[in-house]
PDB file of C-alpha atoms in Angstrom:
ATOM      1  CA  MET A   1     -29.610 -55.483 -33.837  1.00  0.00           C
ATOM      2  CA  THR A   2     -31.290 -52.082 -33.866  1.00  0.00           C
ATOM      3  CA  THR A   3     -35.021 -51.622 -33.473  1.00  0.00           C
ATOM      4  CA  ALA A   4     -37.246 -48.562 -33.332  1.00  0.00           C
ATOM      5  CA  ARG A   5     -40.605 -47.965 -31.716  1.00  0.00           C
ATOM      6  CA  SER A   6     -42.571 -45.082 -30.227  1.00  0.00           C
ATOM      7  CA  ALA A   7     -44.630 -44.428 -27.135  1.00  0.00           C
ATOM      8  CA  ALA A   8     -46.922 -41.727 -25.855  1.00  0.00           C
ATOM      9  CA  GLY A   9     -44.932 -39.016 -24.137  1.00  0.00           C
ATOM     10  CA  ASP A  10     -45.606 -36.144 -21.778  1.00  0.00           C
ATOM     11  CA  ALA A  11     -48.445 -33.936 -23.009  1.00  0.00           C
ATOM     12  CA  ALA A  12     -46.066 -30.951 -22.998  1.00  0.00           C
ATOM     13  CA  VAL A  13     -43.531 -32.537 -25.340  1.00  0.00           C
ATOM     14  CA  PRO A  14     -43.688 -34.495 -28.616  1.00  0.00           C
ATOM     15  CA  GLU A  15     -44.064 -38.244 -28.738  1.00  0.00           C
ATOM     16  CA  VAL A  16     -41.052 -40.113 -27.417  1.00  0.00           C
ATOM     17  CA  GLU A  17     -39.381 -42.553 -29.800  1.00  0.00           C
ATOM     18  CA  TYR A  18     -36.917 -45.310 -29.000  1.00  0.00           C
ATOM     19  CA  LEU A  19     -33.986 -46.929 -30.732  1.00  0.00           C
ATOM     20  CA  THR A  20     -32.265 -49.992 -29.328  1.00  0.00           C
ATOM     21  CA  VAL A  21     -28.561 -49.472 -29.949  1.00  0.00           C
ATOM     22  CA  HIS A  22     -25.890 -51.922 -28.795  1.00  0.00           C
ATOM     23  CA  GLY A  23     -28.593 -53.645 -26.757  1.00  0.00           C
ATOM     24  CA  HIS A  24     -29.690 -50.535 -24.835  1.00  0.00           C
ATOM     25  CA  ASP A  25     -32.812 -48.410 -25.326  1.00  0.00           C
ATOM     26  CA  ARG A  26     -32.197 -44.796 -26.340  1.00  0.00           C
ATOM     27  CA  ALA A  27     -35.163 -42.442 -25.944  1.00  0.00           C
ATOM     28  CA  PHE A  28     -35.452 -39.256 -27.986  1.00  0.00           C
ATOM     29  CA  VAL A  29     -37.901 -36.840 -29.561  1.00  0.00           C
ATOM     30  CA  LYS A  30     -37.600 -35.712 -33.171  1.00  0.00           C
ATOM     31  CA  MET A  31     -39.710 -33.038 -34.801  1.00  0.00           C
ATOM     32  CA  GLY A  32     -39.670 -30.377 -37.489  1.00  0.00           C
ATOM     33  CA  ARG A  33     -37.964 -30.049 -40.863  1.00  0.00           C
ATOM     34  CA  GLY A  34     -34.865 -28.251 -42.049  1.00  0.00           C
ATOM     35  CA  PRO A  35     -31.224 -28.139 -40.908  1.00  0.00           C
ATOM     36  CA  ALA A  36     -30.593 -30.504 -37.994  1.00  0.00           C
ATOM     37  CA  LEU A  37     -30.237 -29.391 -34.378  1.00  0.00           C
ATOM     38  CA  LEU A  38     -29.022 -31.838 -31.730  1.00  0.00           C
ATOM     39  CA  LEU A  39     -30.134 -30.690 -28.259  1.00  0.00           C
ATOM     40  CA  LEU A  40     -28.213 -32.218 -25.351  1.00  0.00           C
ATOM     41  CA  HIS A  41     -29.630 -31.821 -21.839  1.00  0.00           C
ATOM     42  CA  GLY A  42     -27.718 -31.366 -18.613  1.00  0.00           C
ATOM     43  CA  LEU A  43     -26.842 -33.590 -15.670  1.00  0.00           C
ATOM     44  CA  ALA A  44     -29.818 -35.515 -14.243  1.00  0.00           C
ATOM     45  CA  CYS A  45     -32.244 -33.886 -16.701  1.00  0.00           C
ATOM     46  CA  ASP A  46     -33.804 -35.290 -19.886  1.00  0.00           C
ATOM     47  CA  HIS A  47     -35.286 -34.114 -23.189  1.00  0.00           C
ATOM     48  CA  ARG A  48     -38.143 -32.364 -21.383  1.00  0.00           C
ATOM     49  CA  THR A  49     -35.786 -29.558 -20.354  1.00  0.00           C
ATOM     50  CA  TRP A  50     -36.243 -28.290 -23.948  1.00  0.00           C
ATOM     51  CA  ARG A  51     -40.047 -28.471 -23.977  1.00  0.00           C
ATOM     52  CA  ASP A  52     -40.531 -24.677 -23.962  1.00  0.00           C
ATOM     53  CA  VAL A  53     -38.348 -24.172 -27.054  1.00  0.00           C
ATOM     54  CA  LEU A  54     -38.995 -27.318 -29.112  1.00  0.00           C
ATOM     55  CA  PRO A  55     -42.132 -26.135 -30.985  1.00  0.00           C
ATOM     56  CA  ALA A  56     -40.574 -22.819 -32.038  1.00  0.00           C
ATOM     57  CA  LEU A  57     -37.309 -24.441 -33.112  1.00  0.00           C
ATOM     58  CA  ALA A  58     -39.178 -27.116 -35.070  1.00  0.00           C
ATOM     59  CA  GLU A  59     -40.665 -24.391 -37.284  1.00  0.00           C
ATOM     60  CA  HIS A  60     -37.248 -23.974 -38.914  1.00  0.00           C
ATOM     61  CA  TYR A  61     -35.181 -27.036 -38.012  1.00  0.00           C
ATOM     62  CA  THR A  62     -35.168 -30.783 -37.625  1.00  0.00           C
ATOM     63  CA  VAL A  63     -34.756 -31.029 -33.869  1.00  0.00           C
ATOM     64  CA  ILE A  64     -33.429 -34.166 -32.147  1.00  0.00           C
ATOM     65  CA  ALA A  65     -33.523 -34.126 -28.349  1.00  0.00           C
ATOM     66  CA  PRO A  66     -32.327 -37.409 -26.811  1.00  0.00           C
ATOM     67  CA  ASP A  67     -32.312 -38.671 -23.263  1.00  0.00           C
ATOM     68  CA  LEU A  68     -28.634 -39.384 -22.672  1.00  0.00           C
ATOM     69  CA  LEU A  69     -27.807 -42.874 -21.436  1.00  0.00           C
ATOM     70  CA  GLY A  70     -28.580 -43.104 -17.722  1.00  0.00           C
ATOM     71  CA  HIS A  71     -31.191 -40.333 -17.936  1.00  0.00           C
ATOM     72  CA  GLY A  72     -34.914 -40.017 -18.504  1.00  0.00           C
ATOM     73  CA  GLN A  73     -36.452 -42.879 -20.454  1.00  0.00           C
ATOM     74  CA  SER A  74     -33.166 -44.180 -21.862  1.00  0.00           C
ATOM     75  CA  ALA A  75     -31.538 -47.315 -20.454  1.00  0.00           C
ATOM     76  CA  LYS A  76     -29.404 -47.079 -17.326  1.00  0.00           C
ATOM     77  CA  PRO A  77     -26.931 -49.941 -17.637  1.00  0.00           C
ATOM     78  CA  ARG A  78     -23.489 -50.459 -16.197  1.00  0.00           C
ATOM     79  CA  ALA A  79     -21.770 -48.712 -19.086  1.00  0.00           C
ATOM     80  CA  ASP A  80     -19.433 -45.976 -20.305  1.00  0.00           C
ATOM     81  CA  TYR A  81     -20.569 -42.648 -18.819  1.00  0.00           C
ATOM     82  CA  THR A  82     -17.591 -40.614 -19.990  1.00  0.00           C
ATOM     83  CA  LEU A  83     -17.832 -37.618 -22.315  1.00  0.00           C
ATOM     84  CA  GLY A  84     -16.243 -39.671 -25.084  1.00  0.00           C
ATOM     85  CA  GLY A  85     -18.784 -42.430 -24.595  1.00  0.00           C
ATOM     86  CA  TYR A  86     -21.657 -39.971 -24.842  1.00  0.00           C
ATOM     87  CA  ALA A  87     -20.189 -38.360 -27.962  1.00  0.00           C
ATOM     88  CA  ASN A  88     -19.916 -41.779 -29.615  1.00  0.00           C
ATOM     89  CA  ALA A  89     -23.511 -42.529 -28.683  1.00  0.00           C
ATOM     90  CA  MET A  90     -24.704 -39.321 -30.338  1.00  0.00           C
ATOM     91  CA  ARG A  91     -22.797 -40.200 -33.505  1.00  0.00           C
ATOM     92  CA  ASP A  92     -24.490 -43.614 -33.540  1.00  0.00           C
ATOM     93  CA  LEU A  93     -27.950 -42.135 -32.939  1.00  0.00           C
ATOM     94  CA  LEU A  94     -27.558 -39.589 -35.724  1.00  0.00           C
ATOM     95  CA  THR A  95     -26.248 -42.271 -38.093  1.00  0.00           C
ATOM     96  CA  LEU A  96     -29.282 -44.460 -37.454  1.00  0.00           C
ATOM     97  CA  LEU A  97     -31.569 -41.479 -38.015  1.00  0.00           C
ATOM     98  CA  GLY A  98     -29.869 -40.780 -41.349  1.00  0.00           C
ATOM     99  CA  ILE A  99     -28.527 -37.390 -40.253  1.00  0.00           C
ATOM    100  CA  ASP A 100     -24.993 -36.556 -41.352  1.00  0.00           C
ATOM    101  CA  LYS A 101     -24.395 -33.076 -39.905  1.00  0.00           C
ATOM    102  CA  VAL A 102     -25.833 -31.036 -37.048  1.00  0.00           C
ATOM    103  CA  THR A 103     -25.578 -27.842 -35.112  1.00  0.00           C
ATOM    104  CA  VAL A 104     -24.967 -29.293 -31.653  1.00  0.00           C
ATOM    105  CA  VAL A 105     -26.500 -27.461 -28.687  1.00  0.00           C
ATOM    106  CA  GLY A 106     -25.507 -28.530 -25.174  1.00  0.00           C
ATOM    107  CA  HIS A 107     -26.707 -27.365 -21.765  1.00  0.00           C
ATOM    108  CA  SER A 108     -24.541 -27.732 -18.641  1.00  0.00           C
ATOM    109  CA  PHE A 109     -23.075 -31.280 -18.736  1.00  0.00           C
ATOM    110  CA  GLY A 110     -24.590 -31.541 -22.215  1.00  0.00           C
ATOM    111  CA  GLY A 111     -22.334 -28.627 -23.142  1.00  0.00           C
ATOM    112  CA  GLY A 112     -19.369 -30.800 -22.244  1.00  0.00           C
ATOM    113  CA  VAL A 113     -20.778 -33.568 -24.435  1.00  0.00           C
ATOM    114  CA  ALA A 114     -21.289 -31.038 -27.249  1.00  0.00           C
ATOM    115  CA  MET A 115     -17.639 -29.944 -27.020  1.00  0.00           C
ATOM    116  CA  GLN A 116     -16.487 -33.552 -27.059  1.00  0.00           C
ATOM    117  CA  PHE A 117     -18.739 -34.357 -30.031  1.00  0.00           C
ATOM    118  CA  ALA A 118     -17.395 -31.396 -31.991  1.00  0.00           C
ATOM    119  CA  TYR A 119     -13.825 -32.414 -31.129  1.00  0.00           C
ATOM    120  CA  GLN A 120     -14.262 -36.097 -32.027  1.00  0.00           C
ATOM    121  CA  PHE A 121     -16.471 -35.572 -35.073  1.00  0.00           C
ATOM    122  CA  PRO A 122     -15.700 -32.170 -36.655  1.00  0.00           C
ATOM    123  CA  GLU A 123     -16.799 -33.536 -40.017  1.00  0.00           C
ATOM    124  CA  ARG A 124     -20.327 -33.889 -38.584  1.00  0.00           C
ATOM    125  CA  THR A 125     -20.490 -30.601 -36.669  1.00  0.00           C
ATOM    126  CA  GLU A 126     -21.681 -27.448 -38.424  1.00  0.00           C
ATOM    127  CA  ARG A 127     -21.817 -25.206 -35.350  1.00  0.00           C
ATOM    128  CA  MET A 128     -21.582 -25.513 -31.585  1.00  0.00           C
ATOM    129  CA  VAL A 129     -23.849 -23.703 -29.125  1.00  0.00           C
ATOM    130  CA  LEU A 130     -23.127 -23.948 -25.401  1.00  0.00           C
ATOM    131  CA  VAL A 131     -25.782 -23.143 -22.805  1.00  0.00           C
ATOM    132  CA  SER A 132     -24.361 -22.478 -19.319  1.00  0.00           C
ATOM    133  CA  PRO A 133     -21.833 -25.218 -20.122  1.00  0.00           C
ATOM    134  CA  GLY A 134     -19.505 -27.302 -18.032  1.00  0.00           C
ATOM    135  CA  GLY A 135     -15.887 -27.583 -19.092  1.00  0.00           C
ATOM    136  CA  LEU A 136     -14.872 -23.912 -18.979  1.00  0.00           C
ATOM    137  CA  GLY A 137     -13.615 -23.663 -15.422  1.00  0.00           C
ATOM    138  CA  ARG A 138     -13.055 -25.558 -12.194  1.00  0.00           C
ATOM    139  CA  GLU A 139     -15.933 -24.133 -10.147  1.00  0.00           C
ATOM    140  CA  VAL A 140     -19.172 -26.077  -9.752  1.00  0.00           C
ATOM    141  CA  SER A 141     -21.879 -26.058  -7.096  1.00  0.00           C
ATOM    142  CA  LEU A 142     -21.316 -27.986  -3.863  1.00  0.00           C
ATOM    143  CA  ALA A 143     -24.493 -29.990  -4.473  1.00  0.00           C
ATOM    144  CA  ILE A 144     -22.899 -31.604  -7.514  1.00  0.00           C
ATOM    145  CA  LYS A 145     -19.587 -32.244  -5.767  1.00  0.00           C
ATOM    146  CA  LEU A 146     -21.443 -34.092  -2.999  1.00  0.00           C
ATOM    147  CA  ILE A 147     -22.778 -36.690  -5.448  1.00  0.00           C
ATOM    148  CA  GLN A 148     -19.417 -38.484  -5.240  1.00  0.00           C
ATOM    149  CA  ALA A 149     -19.319 -38.323  -1.439  1.00  0.00           C
ATOM    150  CA  PRO A 150     -19.475 -41.554   0.616  1.00  0.00           C
ATOM    151  CA  GLY A 151     -23.015 -42.099   1.785  1.00  0.00           C
ATOM    152  CA  TRP A 152     -24.675 -40.043  -0.977  1.00  0.00           C
ATOM    153  CA  GLU A 153     -26.511 -43.095  -2.300  1.00  0.00           C
ATOM    154  CA  GLY A 154     -27.964 -43.926   1.106  1.00  0.00           C
ATOM    155  CA  VAL A 155     -29.018 -40.338   1.779  1.00  0.00           C
ATOM    156  CA  MET A 156     -30.735 -40.078  -1.613  1.00  0.00           C
ATOM    157  CA  ARG A 157     -32.461 -43.404  -1.092  1.00  0.00           C
ATOM    158  CA  LEU A 158     -33.937 -41.974   2.105  1.00  0.00           C
ATOM    159  CA  LEU A 159     -34.802 -38.534   0.724  1.00  0.00           C
ATOM    160  CA  THR A 160     -36.605 -39.980  -2.295  1.00  0.00           C
ATOM    161  CA  GLN A 161     -38.997 -42.182  -0.359  1.00  0.00           C
ATOM    162  CA  PRO A 162     -42.689 -41.601  -1.204  1.00  0.00           C
ATOM    163  CA  GLY A 163     -44.244 -38.855   0.847  1.00  0.00           C
ATOM    164  CA  LEU A 164     -40.963 -37.294   1.895  1.00  0.00           C
ATOM    165  CA  ARG A 165     -39.988 -36.818  -1.740  1.00  0.00           C
ATOM    166  CA  HIS A 166     -43.277 -35.106  -2.510  1.00  0.00           C
ATOM    167  CA  LEU A 167     -42.934 -32.768   0.471  1.00  0.00           C
ATOM    168  CA  GLU A 168     -39.398 -31.843  -0.561  1.00  0.00           C
ATOM    169  CA  GLY A 169     -40.466 -31.220  -4.144  1.00  0.00           C
ATOM    170  CA  ALA A 170     -43.347 -29.008  -3.062  1.00  0.00           C
ATOM    171  CA  ALA A 171     -41.060 -27.031  -0.754  1.00  0.00           C
ATOM    172  CA  LEU A 172     -38.457 -26.491  -3.488  1.00  0.00           C
ATOM    173  CA  ARG A 173     -41.083 -25.320  -5.977  1.00  0.00           C
ATOM    174  CA  ALA A 174     -42.604 -22.981  -3.403  1.00  0.00           C
ATOM    175  CA  LEU A 175     -39.198 -21.440  -2.687  1.00  0.00           C
ATOM    176  CA  ALA A 176     -38.296 -20.951  -6.364  1.00  0.00           C
ATOM    177  CA  PRO A 177     -39.962 -17.511  -6.756  1.00  0.00           C
ATOM    178  CA  VAL A 178     -38.983 -16.198  -3.308  1.00  0.00           C
ATOM    179  CA  ALA A 179     -35.612 -14.689  -4.276  1.00  0.00           C
ATOM    180  CA  PRO A 180     -35.207 -15.429  -7.995  1.00  0.00           C
ATOM    181  CA  ALA A 181     -31.567 -14.382  -8.238  1.00  0.00           C
ATOM    182  CA  TYR A 182     -30.739 -17.222  -5.822  1.00  0.00           C
ATOM    183  CA  THR A 183     -33.685 -19.643  -5.948  1.00  0.00           C
ATOM    184  CA  ARG A 184     -35.057 -19.580  -9.502  1.00  0.00           C
ATOM    185  CA  ASP A 185     -33.584 -23.009 -10.363  1.00  0.00           C
ATOM    186  CA  LEU A 186     -35.157 -24.846  -7.403  1.00  0.00           C
ATOM    187  CA  ALA A 187     -38.136 -26.035  -9.461  1.00  0.00           C
ATOM    188  CA  GLU A 188     -35.743 -27.851 -11.789  1.00  0.00           C
ATOM    189  CA  ALA A 189     -33.923 -29.190  -8.721  1.00  0.00           C
ATOM    190  CA  ALA A 190     -37.240 -30.659  -7.563  1.00  0.00           C
ATOM    191  CA  ASP A 191     -37.614 -32.512 -10.871  1.00  0.00           C
ATOM    192  CA  ILE A 192     -34.068 -33.850 -10.540  1.00  0.00           C
ATOM    193  CA  LEU A 193     -34.690 -35.035  -6.986  1.00  0.00           C
ATOM    194  CA  ASP A 194     -37.814 -36.831  -8.148  1.00  0.00           C
ATOM    195  CA  SER A 195     -35.844 -38.684 -10.853  1.00  0.00           C
ATOM    196  CA  TRP A 196     -33.408 -39.955  -8.216  1.00  0.00           C
ATOM    197  CA  ARG A 197     -36.055 -42.232  -6.721  1.00  0.00           C
ATOM    198  CA  ASP A 198     -34.834 -44.732  -9.334  1.00  0.00           C
ATOM    199  CA  ARG A 199     -31.790 -46.660  -8.076  1.00  0.00           C
ATOM    200  CA  ARG A 200     -30.463 -47.142 -11.615  1.00  0.00           C
ATOM    201  CA  THR A 201     -30.601 -43.403 -12.257  1.00  0.00           C
ATOM    202  CA  ARG A 202     -28.638 -42.712  -9.075  1.00  0.00           C
ATOM    203  CA  PHE A 203     -26.032 -45.270 -10.160  1.00  0.00           C
ATOM    204  CA  ALA A 204     -25.629 -43.662 -13.595  1.00  0.00           C
ATOM    205  CA  ILE A 205     -25.446 -40.104 -12.265  1.00  0.00           C
ATOM    206  CA  ARG A 206     -22.830 -41.023  -9.690  1.00  0.00           C
ATOM    207  CA  HIS A 207     -20.604 -42.713 -12.265  1.00  0.00           C
ATOM    208  CA  LEU A 208     -21.023 -39.778 -14.639  1.00  0.00           C
ATOM    209  CA  VAL A 209     -20.062 -37.222 -11.996  1.00  0.00           C
ATOM    210  CA  ARG A 210     -16.990 -39.216 -10.989  1.00  0.00           C
ATOM    211  CA  ALA A 211     -15.809 -39.085 -14.610  1.00  0.00           C
ATOM    212  CA  VAL A 212     -15.814 -35.282 -14.810  1.00  0.00           C
ATOM    213  CA  ILE A 213     -15.622 -33.853 -11.251  1.00  0.00           C
ATOM    214  CA  ASP A 214     -13.460 -34.331  -8.168  1.00  0.00           C
ATOM    215  CA  TRP A 215     -13.366 -32.559  -4.810  1.00  0.00           C
ATOM    216  CA  ARG A 216     -11.605 -29.555  -6.324  1.00  0.00           C
ATOM    217  CA  GLY A 217     -14.264 -29.127  -9.005  1.00  0.00           C
ATOM    218  CA  GLN A 218     -14.466 -29.833 -12.723  1.00  0.00           C
ATOM    219  CA  VAL A 219     -11.712 -32.063 -14.063  1.00  0.00           C
ATOM    220  CA  VAL A 220     -12.470 -31.971 -17.789  1.00  0.00           C
ATOM    221  CA  THR A 221     -11.796 -28.719 -19.641  1.00  0.00           C
ATOM    222  CA  MET A 222     -11.862 -27.566 -23.246  1.00  0.00           C
ATOM    223  CA  SER A 223      -9.206 -24.912 -22.581  1.00  0.00           C
ATOM    224  CA  ASP A 224      -6.370 -26.884 -24.156  1.00  0.00           C
ATOM    225  CA  ARG A 225      -8.370 -27.536 -27.345  1.00  0.00           C
ATOM    226  CA  ALA A 226     -10.374 -24.328 -27.666  1.00  0.00           C
ATOM    227  CA  TYR A 227      -8.170 -23.097 -30.509  1.00  0.00           C
ATOM    228  CA  LEU A 228      -9.782 -25.782 -32.686  1.00  0.00           C
ATOM    229  CA  THR A 229     -13.032 -23.770 -32.588  1.00  0.00           C
ATOM    230  CA  GLU A 230     -11.416 -21.582 -35.230  1.00  0.00           C
ATOM    231  CA  ALA A 231     -12.670 -24.228 -37.640  1.00  0.00           C
ATOM    232  CA  MET A 232     -16.371 -23.807 -36.752  1.00  0.00           C
ATOM    233  CA  PRO A 233     -18.829 -21.159 -35.484  1.00  0.00           C
ATOM    234  CA  VAL A 234     -19.256 -21.234 -31.694  1.00  0.00           C
ATOM    235  CA  ALA A 235     -21.719 -19.418 -29.438  1.00  0.00           C
ATOM    236  CA  VAL A 236     -22.465 -19.467 -25.724  1.00  0.00           C
ATOM    237  CA  ILE A 237     -25.496 -18.159 -23.853  1.00  0.00           C
ATOM    238  CA  TRP A 238     -25.448 -17.966 -20.057  1.00  0.00           C
ATOM    239  CA  GLY A 239     -27.819 -16.813 -17.326  1.00  0.00           C
ATOM    240  CA  GLU A 240     -26.440 -13.953 -15.260  1.00  0.00           C
ATOM    241  CA  ASP A 241     -27.811 -15.491 -12.026  1.00  0.00           C
ATOM    242  CA  ASP A 242     -26.459 -19.011 -12.600  1.00  0.00           C
ATOM    243  CA  ARG A 243     -25.689 -20.611  -9.198  1.00  0.00           C
ATOM    244  CA  VAL A 244     -24.616 -23.993 -10.585  1.00  0.00           C
ATOM    245  CA  LEU A 245     -21.813 -22.874 -12.916  1.00  0.00           C
ATOM    246  CA  PRO A 246     -20.798 -19.236 -12.362  1.00  0.00           C
ATOM    247  CA  VAL A 247     -21.299 -16.952 -15.332  1.00  0.00           C
ATOM    248  CA  ARG A 248     -17.779 -15.567 -14.986  1.00  0.00           C
ATOM    249  CA  GLN A 249     -16.603 -18.795 -16.622  1.00  0.00           C
ATOM    250  CA  ALA A 250     -17.918 -17.308 -19.870  1.00  0.00           C
ATOM    251  CA  GLU A 251     -14.928 -14.969 -19.710  1.00  0.00           C
ATOM    252  CA  GLU A 252     -12.692 -18.023 -20.096  1.00  0.00           C
ATOM    253  CA  LEU A 253     -14.362 -18.906 -23.379  1.00  0.00           C
ATOM    254  CA  SER A 254     -13.915 -15.344 -24.618  1.00  0.00           C
ATOM    255  CA  ARG A 255     -10.215 -15.600 -23.740  1.00  0.00           C
ATOM    256  CA  ILE A 256      -9.466 -19.006 -25.238  1.00  0.00           C
ATOM    257  CA  ALA A 257     -11.876 -18.803 -28.203  1.00  0.00           C
ATOM    258  CA  PRO A 258     -11.982 -15.109 -29.147  1.00  0.00           C
ATOM    259  CA  GLY A 259     -14.102 -15.799 -32.200  1.00  0.00           C
ATOM    260  CA  ALA A 260     -16.993 -17.160 -30.147  1.00  0.00           C
ATOM    261  CA  ARG A 261     -20.246 -15.247 -29.770  1.00  0.00           C
ATOM    262  CA  VAL A 262     -21.033 -14.812 -26.072  1.00  0.00           C
ATOM    263  CA  GLU A 263     -24.295 -13.531 -24.629  1.00  0.00           C
ATOM    264  CA  ILE A 264     -25.099 -13.069 -20.951  1.00  0.00           C
ATOM    265  CA  VAL A 265     -28.826 -12.932 -20.171  1.00  0.00           C
ATOM    266  CA  PRO A 266     -30.025 -10.872 -17.194  1.00  0.00           C
ATOM    267  CA  ASP A 267     -32.739 -12.249 -14.921  1.00  0.00           C
ATOM    268  CA  ALA A 268     -31.883 -15.840 -15.848  1.00  0.00           C
ATOM    269  CA  GLY A 269     -30.346 -18.745 -13.954  1.00  0.00           C
ATOM    270  CA  HIS A 270     -28.731 -22.010 -14.978  1.00  0.00           C
ATOM    271  CA  PHE A 271     -31.687 -22.956 -17.193  1.00  0.00           C
ATOM    272  CA  VAL A 272     -31.708 -19.886 -19.419  1.00  0.00           C
ATOM    273  CA  HIS A 273     -33.744 -21.763 -22.060  1.00  0.00           C
ATOM    274  CA  ARG A 274     -36.474 -22.291 -19.451  1.00  0.00           C
ATOM    275  CA  ASP A 275     -36.331 -18.782 -17.978  1.00  0.00           C
ATOM    276  CA  HIS A 276     -36.526 -16.977 -21.322  1.00  0.00           C
ATOM    277  CA  PRO A 277     -37.471 -19.443 -24.085  1.00  0.00           C
ATOM    278  CA  GLU A 278     -38.361 -16.829 -26.700  1.00  0.00           C
ATOM    279  CA  GLN A 279     -35.072 -15.008 -26.225  1.00  0.00           C
ATOM    280  CA  PHE A 280     -33.193 -18.302 -26.348  1.00  0.00           C
ATOM    281  CA  VAL A 281     -34.862 -19.317 -29.620  1.00  0.00           C
ATOM    282  CA  ARG A 282     -34.169 -15.898 -31.114  1.00  0.00           C
ATOM    283  CA  PHE A 283     -30.487 -16.060 -30.102  1.00  0.00           C
ATOM    284  CA  LEU A 284     -30.098 -19.548 -31.544  1.00  0.00           C
ATOM    285  CA  HIS A 285     -31.920 -18.702 -34.777  1.00  0.00           C
ATOM    286  CA  ASP A 286     -29.921 -15.494 -35.286  1.00  0.00           C
ATOM    287  CA  PHE A 287     -26.650 -17.322 -34.705  1.00  0.00           C
ATOM    288  CA  ILE A 288     -27.509 -20.039 -37.204  1.00  0.00           C
ATOM    289  CA  THR A 289     -28.764 -17.696 -39.907  1.00  0.00           C
ATOM    290  CA  GLU A 290     -25.821 -15.301 -39.510  1.00  0.00           C
ATOM    291  CA  THR A 291     -23.081 -17.936 -39.708  1.00  0.00           C
ATOM    292  CA  ALA A 292     -22.108 -20.353 -42.437  1.00  0.00           C
ATOM    293  CA  PRO A 293     -21.923 -24.009 -41.407  1.00  0.00           C
ATOM    294  CA  ALA A 294     -18.424 -25.325 -40.872  1.00  0.00           C
ATOM    295  CA  LYS A 295     -16.978 -27.363 -43.702  1.00  0.00           C
ATOM    296  CA  TYR A 296     -14.549 -29.956 -42.461  1.00  0.00           C
ATOM    297  CA  SER A 297     -11.103 -29.803 -44.012  1.00  0.00           C
ATOM    298  CA  ARG A 298      -8.596 -32.412 -42.945  1.00  0.00           C
ATOM    299  CA  GLY A 299      -5.794 -30.132 -44.077  1.00  0.00           C
ATOM    300  CA  LYS A 300      -7.021 -27.204 -41.959  1.00  0.00           C
ATOM    301  CA  TRP A 301      -7.611 -29.492 -38.967  1.00  0.00           C
ATOM    302  CA  ARG A 302      -4.066 -30.876 -39.316  1.00  0.00           C
ATOM    303  CA  ARG A 303      -2.670 -27.352 -39.596  1.00  0.00           C
ATOM    304  CA  LEU A 304      -4.504 -26.206 -36.445  1.00  0.00           C
ATOM    305  CA  LEU A 305      -3.257 -29.223 -34.516  1.00  0.00           C
ATOM    306  CA  SER A 306       0.290 -28.668 -35.726  1.00  0.00           C
ATOM    307  CA  ASN A 307       0.361 -24.959 -34.876  1.00  0.00           C
ATOM    308  CA  GLY A 308      -1.470 -25.192 -31.557  1.00  0.00           C
ATOM    309  CA  PRO A 309      -3.011 -22.117 -29.902  1.00  0.00           C
ATOM    310  CA  ASP A 310      -1.794 -18.645 -30.779  1.00  0.00           C
ATOM    311  CA  GLU A 311      -0.453 -16.481 -27.971  1.00  0.00           C
ATOM    312  CA  PRO A 312      -1.447 -14.096 -26.681  1.00  0.00           C
ATOM    313  CA  LEU A 313      -5.202 -14.557 -26.979  1.00  0.00           C
ATOM    314  CA  THR A 314      -7.360 -11.457 -27.119  1.00  0.00           C
ATOM    315  CA  THR A 315     -10.333 -10.995 -24.829  1.00  0.00           C
ATOM    316  CA  PRO A 316     -13.360  -9.385 -26.491  1.00  0.00           C
ATOM    317  CA  ALA A 317     -16.003  -7.788 -24.308  1.00  0.00           C
ATOM    318  CA  LEU A 318     -18.995  -9.910 -23.416  1.00  0.00           C
ATOM    319  CA  ARG A 319     -22.263  -8.890 -25.037  1.00  0.00           C
ATOM    320  CA  VAL A 320     -24.973  -8.522 -22.397  1.00  0.00           C
ATOM    321  CA  ALA A 321     -28.519  -8.904 -23.612  1.00  0.00           C
ATOM    322  CA  ALA A 322     -30.424  -5.647 -23.601  1.00  0.00           C
ATOM    323  CA  GLY A 323     -33.522  -7.229 -22.159  1.00  0.00           C
ATOM    324  CA  THR A 324     -35.460 -10.418 -21.664  1.00  0.00           C
ATOM    325  CA  ALA A 325     -38.171 -12.047 -23.694  1.00  0.00           C
TER     326      ALA A 325
END
């Protein structure tokens, strides 16, 4: 049984709606009219990460920004927290909303989900936009690797106690502007730490991380399937000062998917859509208006799979943004 309801949300974002799918609540916001955009947040974030760009995007598009299972206001059950599981969940959500095709936009871990969605459901994917995405290289910050470490749960349970959690959050936010090239993302880290006061959230995040990361770094990669992006427009936007996933991983996308549009934004960290929302919206809008939506062809998909990647792959130069918004 599937039910829908709504509830008052954060004043800075649209009203949150809920669908109960397979017995679990799925929270999301939906606003605007026009071609559909599916916005997928990163690890330990939620739909509010898009709050600075939602109103502008909704002027031209139907925007759907869900809380992935285990995040935000969605349920946090003992469930499938793999990339494939998340991709299936997005297909189900879009089906219930009556939306057949989308441009899928994924940030960080959400970029990995976006790649998996486009791979599993090419017939429903018009374009793919990756924002500082996972899945393009092994490197990832030590803080994320430590989530799978023995004792992490106990340490987080202690650090998120009332009082101590508030002091830590205040300290992180105060440090954020001190040396922006290194500390600009600490305010978002404070929000993430605050969300980890919930035991169920910690459980979900730990299981998710174990599915995609080990001690050597990222396990899941799109490198072996990147040649399939020939069948759809792909773009990536990355902050030059990203300390979570190094921007040099964008070079890998340029190598394995030479048709992709790549933009590196100066004076921006891991959350480029938060650092420069106007520039992000402009990049996304230009990409959508300048490219035709992919049209799924089973014959072309079969041909790509049969031929595999072409060798050698060319490496176009990265386009660095001339300025910031």
